[in-house]
C-alpha positions as semicolon CSV with decimal commas, in nm:
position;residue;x (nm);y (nm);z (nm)
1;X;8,328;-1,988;12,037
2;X;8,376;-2,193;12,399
3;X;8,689;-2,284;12,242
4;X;8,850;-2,020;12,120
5;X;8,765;-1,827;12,430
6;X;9,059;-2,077;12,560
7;X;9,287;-2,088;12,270
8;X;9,535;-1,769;12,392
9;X;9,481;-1,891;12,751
10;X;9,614;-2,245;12,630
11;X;9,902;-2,120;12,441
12;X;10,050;-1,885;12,725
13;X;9,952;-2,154;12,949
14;X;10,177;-2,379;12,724
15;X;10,439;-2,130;12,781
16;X;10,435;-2,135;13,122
17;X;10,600;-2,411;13,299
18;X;10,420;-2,313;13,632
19;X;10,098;-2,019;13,685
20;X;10,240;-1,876;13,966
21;X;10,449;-1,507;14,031
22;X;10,571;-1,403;14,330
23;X;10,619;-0,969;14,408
24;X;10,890;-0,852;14,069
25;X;11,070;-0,529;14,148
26;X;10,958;-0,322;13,834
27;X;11,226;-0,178;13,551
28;X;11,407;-0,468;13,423
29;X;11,376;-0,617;13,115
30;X;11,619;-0,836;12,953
31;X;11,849;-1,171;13,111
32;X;11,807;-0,995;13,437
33;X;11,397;-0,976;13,409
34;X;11,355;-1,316;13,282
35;X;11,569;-1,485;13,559
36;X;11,375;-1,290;13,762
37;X;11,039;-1,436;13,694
38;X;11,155;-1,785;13,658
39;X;11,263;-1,762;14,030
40;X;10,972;-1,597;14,111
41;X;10,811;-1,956;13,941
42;X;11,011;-2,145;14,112
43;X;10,886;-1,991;14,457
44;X;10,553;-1,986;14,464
45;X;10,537;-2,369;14,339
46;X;10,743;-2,457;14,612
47;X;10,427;-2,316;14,842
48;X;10,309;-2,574;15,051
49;X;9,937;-2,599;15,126
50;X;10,012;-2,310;15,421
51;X;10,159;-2,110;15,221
52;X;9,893;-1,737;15,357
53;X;9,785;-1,506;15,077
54;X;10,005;-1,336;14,896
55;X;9,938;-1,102;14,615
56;X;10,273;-1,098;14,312
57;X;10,318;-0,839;14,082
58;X;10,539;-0,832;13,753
59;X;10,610;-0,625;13,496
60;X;10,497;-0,678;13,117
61;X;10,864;-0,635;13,013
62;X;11,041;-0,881;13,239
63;X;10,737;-1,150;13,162
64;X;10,822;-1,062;12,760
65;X;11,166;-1,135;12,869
66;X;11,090;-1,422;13,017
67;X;10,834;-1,644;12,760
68;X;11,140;-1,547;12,482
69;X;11,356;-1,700;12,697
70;X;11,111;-1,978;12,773
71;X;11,007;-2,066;12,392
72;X;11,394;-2,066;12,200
73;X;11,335;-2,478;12,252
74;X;11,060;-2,426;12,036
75;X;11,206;-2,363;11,656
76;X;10,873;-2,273;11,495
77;X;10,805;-1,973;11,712
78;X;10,964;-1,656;11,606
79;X;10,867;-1,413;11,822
80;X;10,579;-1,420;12,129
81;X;10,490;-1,124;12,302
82;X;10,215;-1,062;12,583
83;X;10,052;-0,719;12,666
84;X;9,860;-0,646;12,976
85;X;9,643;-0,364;12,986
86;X;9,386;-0,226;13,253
87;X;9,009;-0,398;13,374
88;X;9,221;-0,794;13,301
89;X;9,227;-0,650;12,937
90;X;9,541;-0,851;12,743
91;X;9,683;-0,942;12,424
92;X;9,937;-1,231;12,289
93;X;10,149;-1,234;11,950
94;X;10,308;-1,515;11,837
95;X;10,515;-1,493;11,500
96;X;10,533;-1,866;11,383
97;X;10,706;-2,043;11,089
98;X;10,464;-2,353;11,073
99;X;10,586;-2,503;10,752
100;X;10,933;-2,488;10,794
101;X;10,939;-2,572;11,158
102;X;10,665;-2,763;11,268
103;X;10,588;-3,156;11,168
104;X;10,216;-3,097;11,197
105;X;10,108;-3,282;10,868
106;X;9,843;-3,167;10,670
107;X;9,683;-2,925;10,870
108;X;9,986;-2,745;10,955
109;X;10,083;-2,734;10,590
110;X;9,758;-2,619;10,492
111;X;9,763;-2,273;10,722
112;X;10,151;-2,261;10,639
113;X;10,004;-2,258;10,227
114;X;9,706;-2,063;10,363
115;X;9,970;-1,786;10,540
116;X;10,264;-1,801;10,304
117;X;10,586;-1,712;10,480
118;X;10,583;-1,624;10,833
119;X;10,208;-1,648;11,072
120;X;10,133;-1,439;11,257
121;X;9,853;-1,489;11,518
122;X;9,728;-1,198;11,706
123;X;9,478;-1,228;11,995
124;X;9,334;-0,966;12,245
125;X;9,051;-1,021;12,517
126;X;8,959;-1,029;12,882
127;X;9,097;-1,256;13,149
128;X;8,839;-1,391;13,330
129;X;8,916;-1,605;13,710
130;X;8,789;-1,708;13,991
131;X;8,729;-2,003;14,214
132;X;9,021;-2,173;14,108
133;X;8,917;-2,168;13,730
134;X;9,089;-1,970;13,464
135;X;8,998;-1,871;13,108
136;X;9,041;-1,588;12,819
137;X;8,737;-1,457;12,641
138;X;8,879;-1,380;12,291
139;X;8,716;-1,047;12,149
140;X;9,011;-1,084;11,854
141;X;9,126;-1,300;11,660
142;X;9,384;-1,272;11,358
143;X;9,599;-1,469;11,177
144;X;9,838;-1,222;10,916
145;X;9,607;-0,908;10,976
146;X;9,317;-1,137;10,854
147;X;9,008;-1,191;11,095
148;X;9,010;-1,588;11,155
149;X;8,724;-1,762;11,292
150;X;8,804;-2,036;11,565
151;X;8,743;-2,340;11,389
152;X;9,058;-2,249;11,188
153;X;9,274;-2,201;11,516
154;X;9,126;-2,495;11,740
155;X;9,341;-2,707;11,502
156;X;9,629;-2,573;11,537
157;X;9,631;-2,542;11,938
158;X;9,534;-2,926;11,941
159;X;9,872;-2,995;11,726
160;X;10,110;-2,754;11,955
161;X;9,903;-2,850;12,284
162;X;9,743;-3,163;12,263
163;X;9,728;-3,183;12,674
164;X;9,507;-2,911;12,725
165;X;9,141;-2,957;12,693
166;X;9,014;-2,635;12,602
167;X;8,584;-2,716;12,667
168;X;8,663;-2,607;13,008
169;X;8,836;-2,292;13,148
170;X;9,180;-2,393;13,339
171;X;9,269;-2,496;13,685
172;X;9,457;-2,225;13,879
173;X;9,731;-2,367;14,022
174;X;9,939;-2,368;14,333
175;X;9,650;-2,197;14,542
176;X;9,592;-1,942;14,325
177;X;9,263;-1,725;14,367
178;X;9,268;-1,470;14,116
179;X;9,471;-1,342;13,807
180;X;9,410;-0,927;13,705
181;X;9,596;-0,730;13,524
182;X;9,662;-0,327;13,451
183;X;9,885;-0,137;13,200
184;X;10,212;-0,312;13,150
185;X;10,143;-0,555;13,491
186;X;10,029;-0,894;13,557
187;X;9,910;-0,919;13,924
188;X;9,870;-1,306;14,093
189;X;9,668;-1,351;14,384
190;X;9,703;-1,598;14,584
């Protein structure tokens, strides 16, 4: 279970170039809300060391807007979409073609003959930081509306990111403290 409590938190992670937001003005979605973010990226990893606190705020919509944007370059993914809800509550859903995009070899094969068509993974938990560590404790996990236990996902998250060690929560980057969220907004605290 140590592992799957880091699977979502790996993927997103994956999707994210940099874990770092700077203060989003809230009601855009689209172009606008994804350029938005990735500038907002862009600043806060250009911090230097005395860079003060800071706490940055965006909106559920413009970070959708943004991880589309982020994974076109990545054929096999369909459709990925995060949800933040209240008390660091949040869910992922990715929408994957695995057989038809992804050279994974057998195992990919055998969840793309396991999940004809289209897979679609669905996770929801808790957020969990602090002292520069990061991590996501799964309460759900499904693959096509079916309940998956981790030892099928692990797998898969070592084929699409083998960098990530997922026995250990994350580093926070950049200086970060904390990560929280609340309906429809991810806050950063630096």
């Amino acid at each position: 279970m140590k592992r799957i409590n880091l699977l979502i938190l790996s993927i997103l992670v994956s999707l994210l170039p940099v874990l770092a937001m700077a203060e989003a003005e809230t009601g855009t979605t689209g172009n606008n809300g994804a350029e938005k973010v990735e500038k907002i990226f862009i600043e806060i990893a250009a911090a230097g060391p005395d860079a003060g606190p800071a706490e940055f705020v965006i909106q559920e919509d413009d970070f959708n807007s943004w991880l589309v944007m982020k994974v076109k370059e990545k054929t096999f993914v369909r459709e990925v979409k995060a949800g933040f809800k209240d008390n660091n509550e949040a869910d992922i859903s990715l929408k994957m073609n695995l057989k038809k995009d992804l050279d994974g070899g057998y195992y990919a094969n055998m969840l793309a003959t396991m999940f004809k068509g289209e897979q679609h993974l669905k996770a929801s938990g808790k957020i969990k930081a602090g002292d520069g560590k990061f991590s996501f404790v799964v309460d759900s996990l499904t693959m096509n509306e079916v309940i998956v236990t981790p030892a099928l996902i692990y797998p898969l998250v070592a084929i699409l990111l083998p960098e990530y060690d997922l026995n250990k929560p994350l580093d926070l980057p950049h200086g970060l403290k904390d990560i929280q969220t609340s309906q429809g907004f991810l806050k950063i605290i630096r």
